[in-house]
Short mmCIF file of C-alpha atoms in Angstrom, two decimals:
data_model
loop_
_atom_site.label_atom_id
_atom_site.label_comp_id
_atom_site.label_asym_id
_atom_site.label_seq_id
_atom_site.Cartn_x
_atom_site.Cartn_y
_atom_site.Cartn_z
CA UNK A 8 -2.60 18.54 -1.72
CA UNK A 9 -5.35 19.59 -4.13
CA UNK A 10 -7.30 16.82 -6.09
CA UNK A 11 -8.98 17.67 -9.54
CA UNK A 12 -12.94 16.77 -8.61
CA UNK A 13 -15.60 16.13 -11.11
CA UNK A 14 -18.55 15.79 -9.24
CA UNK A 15 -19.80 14.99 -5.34
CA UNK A 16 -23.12 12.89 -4.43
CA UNK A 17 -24.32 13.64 -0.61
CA UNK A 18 -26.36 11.08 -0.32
CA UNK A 19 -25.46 8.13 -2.30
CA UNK A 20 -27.21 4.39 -1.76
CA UNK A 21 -25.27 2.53 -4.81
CA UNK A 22 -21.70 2.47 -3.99
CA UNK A 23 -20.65 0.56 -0.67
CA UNK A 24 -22.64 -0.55 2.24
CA UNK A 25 -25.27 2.22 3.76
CA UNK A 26 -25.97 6.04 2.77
CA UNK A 27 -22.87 7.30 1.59
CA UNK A 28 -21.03 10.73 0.15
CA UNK A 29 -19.77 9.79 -3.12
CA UNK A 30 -16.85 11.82 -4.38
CA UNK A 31 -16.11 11.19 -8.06
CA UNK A 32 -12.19 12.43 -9.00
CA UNK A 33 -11.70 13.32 -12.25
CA UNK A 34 -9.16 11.25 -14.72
CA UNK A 35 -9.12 7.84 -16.21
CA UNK A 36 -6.69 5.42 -18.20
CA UNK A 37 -9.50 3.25 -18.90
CA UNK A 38 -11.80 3.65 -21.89
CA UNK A 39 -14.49 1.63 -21.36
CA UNK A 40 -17.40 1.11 -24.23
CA UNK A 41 -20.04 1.28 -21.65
CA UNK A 42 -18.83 4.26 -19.14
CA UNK A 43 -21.38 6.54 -18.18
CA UNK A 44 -19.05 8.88 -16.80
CA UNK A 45 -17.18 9.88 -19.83
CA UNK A 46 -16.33 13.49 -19.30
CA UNK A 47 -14.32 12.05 -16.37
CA UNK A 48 -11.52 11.14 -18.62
CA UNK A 49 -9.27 13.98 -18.87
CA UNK A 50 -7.76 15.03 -15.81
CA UNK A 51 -8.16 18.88 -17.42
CA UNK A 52 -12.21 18.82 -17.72
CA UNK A 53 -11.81 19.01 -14.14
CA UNK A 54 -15.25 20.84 -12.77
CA UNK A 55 -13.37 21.91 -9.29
CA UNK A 56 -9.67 21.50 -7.61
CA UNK A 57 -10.51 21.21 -3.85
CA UNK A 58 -7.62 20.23 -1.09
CA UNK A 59 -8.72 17.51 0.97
CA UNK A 60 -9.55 19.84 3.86
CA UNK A 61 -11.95 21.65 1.66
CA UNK A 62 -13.38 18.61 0.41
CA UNK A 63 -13.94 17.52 4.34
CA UNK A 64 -16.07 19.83 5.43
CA UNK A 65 -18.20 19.10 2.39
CA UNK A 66 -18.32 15.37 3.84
CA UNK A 67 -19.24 16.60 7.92
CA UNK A 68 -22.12 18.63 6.14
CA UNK A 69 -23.57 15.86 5.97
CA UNK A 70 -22.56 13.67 8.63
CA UNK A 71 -25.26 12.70 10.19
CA UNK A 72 -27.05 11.66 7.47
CA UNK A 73 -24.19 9.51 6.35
CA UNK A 74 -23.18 7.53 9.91
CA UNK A 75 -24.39 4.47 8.85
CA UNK A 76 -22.32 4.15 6.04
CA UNK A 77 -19.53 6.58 4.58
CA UNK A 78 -17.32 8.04 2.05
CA UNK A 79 -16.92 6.41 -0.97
CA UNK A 80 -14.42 7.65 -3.63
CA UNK A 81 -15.01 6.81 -7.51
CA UNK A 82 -13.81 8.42 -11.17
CA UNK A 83 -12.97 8.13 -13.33
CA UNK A 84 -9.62 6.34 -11.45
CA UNK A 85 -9.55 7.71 -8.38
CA UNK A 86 -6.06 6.17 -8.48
CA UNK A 87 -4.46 8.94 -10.59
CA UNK A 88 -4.36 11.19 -7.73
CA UNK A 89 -3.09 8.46 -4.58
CA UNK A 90 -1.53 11.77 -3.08
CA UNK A 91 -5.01 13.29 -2.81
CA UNK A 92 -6.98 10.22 -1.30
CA UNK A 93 -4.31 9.18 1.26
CA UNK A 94 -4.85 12.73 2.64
CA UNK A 95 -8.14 12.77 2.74
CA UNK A 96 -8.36 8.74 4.00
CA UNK A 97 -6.02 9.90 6.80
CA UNK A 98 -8.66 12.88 7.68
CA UNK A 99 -11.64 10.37 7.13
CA UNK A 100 -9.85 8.06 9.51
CA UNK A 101 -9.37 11.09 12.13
CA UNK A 102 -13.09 11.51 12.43
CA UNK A 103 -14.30 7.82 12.17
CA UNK A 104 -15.98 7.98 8.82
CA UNK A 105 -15.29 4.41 7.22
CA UNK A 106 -13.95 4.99 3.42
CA UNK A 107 -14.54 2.50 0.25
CA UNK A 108 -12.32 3.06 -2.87
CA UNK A 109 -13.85 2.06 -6.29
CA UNK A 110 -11.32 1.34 -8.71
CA UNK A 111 -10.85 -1.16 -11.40
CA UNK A 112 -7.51 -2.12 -10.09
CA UNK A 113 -5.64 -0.85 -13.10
CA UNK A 114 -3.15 1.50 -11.36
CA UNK A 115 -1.13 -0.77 -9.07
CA UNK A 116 1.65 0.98 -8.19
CA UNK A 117 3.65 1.44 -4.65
CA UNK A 118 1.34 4.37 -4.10
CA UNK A 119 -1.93 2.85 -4.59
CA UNK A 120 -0.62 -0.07 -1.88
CA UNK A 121 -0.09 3.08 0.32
CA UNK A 122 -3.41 4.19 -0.32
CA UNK A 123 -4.92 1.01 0.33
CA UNK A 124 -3.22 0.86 4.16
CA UNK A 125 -5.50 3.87 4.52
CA UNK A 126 -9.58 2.65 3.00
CA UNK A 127 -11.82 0.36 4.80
CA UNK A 128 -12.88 -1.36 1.90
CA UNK A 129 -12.69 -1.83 -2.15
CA UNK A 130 -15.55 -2.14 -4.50
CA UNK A 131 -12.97 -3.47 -7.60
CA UNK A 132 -14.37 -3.36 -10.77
CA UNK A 133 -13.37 -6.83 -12.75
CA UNK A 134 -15.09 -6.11 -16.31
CA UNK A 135 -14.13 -9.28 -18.26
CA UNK A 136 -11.81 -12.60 -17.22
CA UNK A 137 -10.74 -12.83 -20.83
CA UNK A 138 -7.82 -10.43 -22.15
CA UNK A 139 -8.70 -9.88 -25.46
CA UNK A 140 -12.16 -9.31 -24.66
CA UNK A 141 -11.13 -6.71 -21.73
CA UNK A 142 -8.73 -4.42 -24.11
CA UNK A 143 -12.11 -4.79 -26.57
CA UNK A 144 -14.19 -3.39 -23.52
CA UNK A 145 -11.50 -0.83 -21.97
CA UNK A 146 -8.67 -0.76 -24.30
CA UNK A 147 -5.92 -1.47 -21.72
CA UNK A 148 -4.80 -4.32 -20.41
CA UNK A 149 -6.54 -6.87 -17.85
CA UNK A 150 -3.24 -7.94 -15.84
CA UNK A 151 -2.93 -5.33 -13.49
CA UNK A 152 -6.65 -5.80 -12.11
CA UNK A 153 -5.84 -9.44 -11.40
CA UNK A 154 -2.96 -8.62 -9.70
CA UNK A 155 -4.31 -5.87 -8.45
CA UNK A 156 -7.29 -8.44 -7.10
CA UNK A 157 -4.61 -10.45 -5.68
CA UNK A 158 -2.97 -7.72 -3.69
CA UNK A 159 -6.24 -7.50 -2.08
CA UNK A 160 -6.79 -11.33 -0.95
CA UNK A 161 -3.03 -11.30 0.22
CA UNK A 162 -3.98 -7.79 2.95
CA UNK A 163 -7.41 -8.77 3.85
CA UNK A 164 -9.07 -5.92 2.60
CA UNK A 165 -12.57 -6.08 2.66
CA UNK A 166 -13.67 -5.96 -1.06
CA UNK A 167 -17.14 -6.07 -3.20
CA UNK A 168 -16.76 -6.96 -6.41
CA UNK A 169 -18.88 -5.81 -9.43
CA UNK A 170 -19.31 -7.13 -13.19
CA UNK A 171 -21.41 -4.90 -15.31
CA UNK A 172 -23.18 -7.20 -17.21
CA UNK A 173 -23.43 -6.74 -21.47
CA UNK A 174 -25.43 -8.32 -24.16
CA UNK A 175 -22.47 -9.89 -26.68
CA UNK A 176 -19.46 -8.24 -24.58
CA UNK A 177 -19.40 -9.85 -21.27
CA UNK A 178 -22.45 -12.40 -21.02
CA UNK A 179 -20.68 -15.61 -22.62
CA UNK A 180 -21.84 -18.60 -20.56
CA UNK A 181 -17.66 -19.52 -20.79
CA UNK A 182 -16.57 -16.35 -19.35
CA UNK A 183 -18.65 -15.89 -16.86
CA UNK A 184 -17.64 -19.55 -15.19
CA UNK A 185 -13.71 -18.58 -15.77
CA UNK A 186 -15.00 -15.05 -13.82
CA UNK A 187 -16.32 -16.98 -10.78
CA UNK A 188 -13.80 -19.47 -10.73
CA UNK A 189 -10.69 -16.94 -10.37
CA UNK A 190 -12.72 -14.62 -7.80
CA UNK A 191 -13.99 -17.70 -5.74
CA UNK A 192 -10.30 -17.84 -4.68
CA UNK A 193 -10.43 -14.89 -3.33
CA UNK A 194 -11.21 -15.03 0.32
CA UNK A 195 -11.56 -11.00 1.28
CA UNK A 196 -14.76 -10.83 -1.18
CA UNK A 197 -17.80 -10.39 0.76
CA UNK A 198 -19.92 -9.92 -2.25
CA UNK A 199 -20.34 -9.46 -5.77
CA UNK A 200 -22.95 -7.38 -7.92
CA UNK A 201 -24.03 -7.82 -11.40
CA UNK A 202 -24.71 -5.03 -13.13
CA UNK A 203 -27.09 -4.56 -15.96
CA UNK A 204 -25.69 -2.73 -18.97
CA UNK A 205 -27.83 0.85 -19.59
CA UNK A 206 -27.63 3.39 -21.84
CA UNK A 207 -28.15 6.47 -19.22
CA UNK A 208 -24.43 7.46 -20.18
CA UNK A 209 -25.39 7.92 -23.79
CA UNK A 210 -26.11 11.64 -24.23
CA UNK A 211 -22.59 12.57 -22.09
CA UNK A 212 -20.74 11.01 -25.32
CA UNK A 213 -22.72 12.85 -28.16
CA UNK A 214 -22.29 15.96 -25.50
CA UNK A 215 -18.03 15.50 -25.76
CA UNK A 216 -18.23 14.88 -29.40
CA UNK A 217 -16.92 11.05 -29.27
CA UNK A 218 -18.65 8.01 -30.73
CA UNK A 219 -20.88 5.77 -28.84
CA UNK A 220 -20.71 2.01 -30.05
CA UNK A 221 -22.82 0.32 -27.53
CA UNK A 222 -26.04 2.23 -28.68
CA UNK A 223 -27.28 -0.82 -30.07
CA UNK A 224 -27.07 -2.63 -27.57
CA UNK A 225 -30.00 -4.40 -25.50
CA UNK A 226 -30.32 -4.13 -21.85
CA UNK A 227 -29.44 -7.41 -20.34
CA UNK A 228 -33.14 -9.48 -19.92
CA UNK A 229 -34.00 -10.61 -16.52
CA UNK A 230 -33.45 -13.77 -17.86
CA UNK A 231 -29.51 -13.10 -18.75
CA UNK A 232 -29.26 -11.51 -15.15
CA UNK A 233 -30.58 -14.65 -13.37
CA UNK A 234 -28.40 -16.55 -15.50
CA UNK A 235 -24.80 -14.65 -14.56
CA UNK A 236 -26.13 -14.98 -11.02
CA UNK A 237 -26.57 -18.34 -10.87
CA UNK A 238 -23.50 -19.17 -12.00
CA UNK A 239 -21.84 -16.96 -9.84
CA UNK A 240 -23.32 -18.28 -6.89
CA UNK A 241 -22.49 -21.91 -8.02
CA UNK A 242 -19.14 -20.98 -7.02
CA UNK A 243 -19.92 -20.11 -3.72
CA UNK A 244 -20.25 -16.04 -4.53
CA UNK A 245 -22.36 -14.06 -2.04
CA UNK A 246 -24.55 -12.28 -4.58
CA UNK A 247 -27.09 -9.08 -2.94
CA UNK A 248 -30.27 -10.49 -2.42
CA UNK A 249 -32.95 -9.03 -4.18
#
């Protein structure tokens, strides 16, 4: 099974719990205002096809420096190729390297259930609580990623949730209480982190030709930040500690 690769990260301190090799899969349904990875989209930009084999001896390079935490998958949606990471979860699995999945929970299908049996944990992407104001951010629908969400409360998976944080998109005082009070239900979330808004992803979208709407947009203040954390945490939401 070969899997249509974008990018790899060796030693990666962002996604999932210690140093980790991040492997970013080309592909996503999702067309979200703020992504910074927006020559992921199409699966046929692909920078490399590597089976999972291939892509596993990439990971043991590096082994040692990555024992105290992992592999982490990403995207794009690393859920348009479930064929691809159940092989290389299984291989993972066969030499003890714990696995995280980041996904925003769209693609919930029979295979991705499959493909959760095989990760260790799930950093799930919830962007917005409100369904207009999600299709405005990503132009699909939210139900799936609540369901999706769901699905992960009802098998125990170990999850991290994240909420990327954006001046007049996804910082209404409303929303964000509605955001806490659906994900305090969920009992498998063992933390959540906000995350500012940037414009580092700026110069990929004038590189592909497509138009970038957010580049108006202010960095979330320190102030905002606190704010979304606060309330989070009034809901009984481990946030990182800073």
């Amino acid at each position: 099974m070969k899997g249509y690769i974008h990018s790899f990260e060796s030693f990666g301190t962002k996604d999932g719990p210690g140093i980790r090799f991040v492997l970013f899969l080309q592909g996503c349904p999702l067309r979200c205002l703020y992504c910074h990875n927006v020559d992921t989209w199409e699966i046929k930009d692909k920078k490399m096809i590597m089976t999972a084999s291939e892509v596993m001896k990439e990971i043991l390079k590096v082994r040692g420096f990555i024992k105290t935490g992992g592999v982490t998958v990403s995207g794009g949606e690393p859920l348009m190729q479930p064929e691809f990471l159940m092989e290389l979860f299984k291989l993972c699995r066969e030499n003890g390297i714990q696995t995280a999945l980041d996904t925003s929970g769209y693609i919930f299908s029979d295979k991705a259930k499959q493909v959760l049996e095989l990760v260790d944990m799930v950093l799930l992407d919830i962007k917005h609580i409100n369904p207009e104001k999600y299709k405005i951010l990503t132009s699909v629908e939210l139900d799936n990623t609540l369901k999706f969400a769901k699905y992960l409360n009802e098998i125990n998976k170990p999850t991290w949730l994240r909420y990327v944080l954006v001046p007049g998109y996804s910082d209404d005082e409303n929303d964000l209480h509605e955001w806490a009070k659906f994900t305090s239900q969920l009992k498998n979330v063992e933390r959540v982190d906000v995350l500012p808004f940037h414009q580092m992803g700026q110069y990929k979208w004038e590189k592909v030709g497509k138009e970038y709407k957010l580049k108006d947009t202010p960095t979330p203040t320190r102030e905002l930040i606190d704010k979304a954390e606060g309330i989070f945490r009034s809901y009984g939401l481990k946030m990182l500690d800073k």
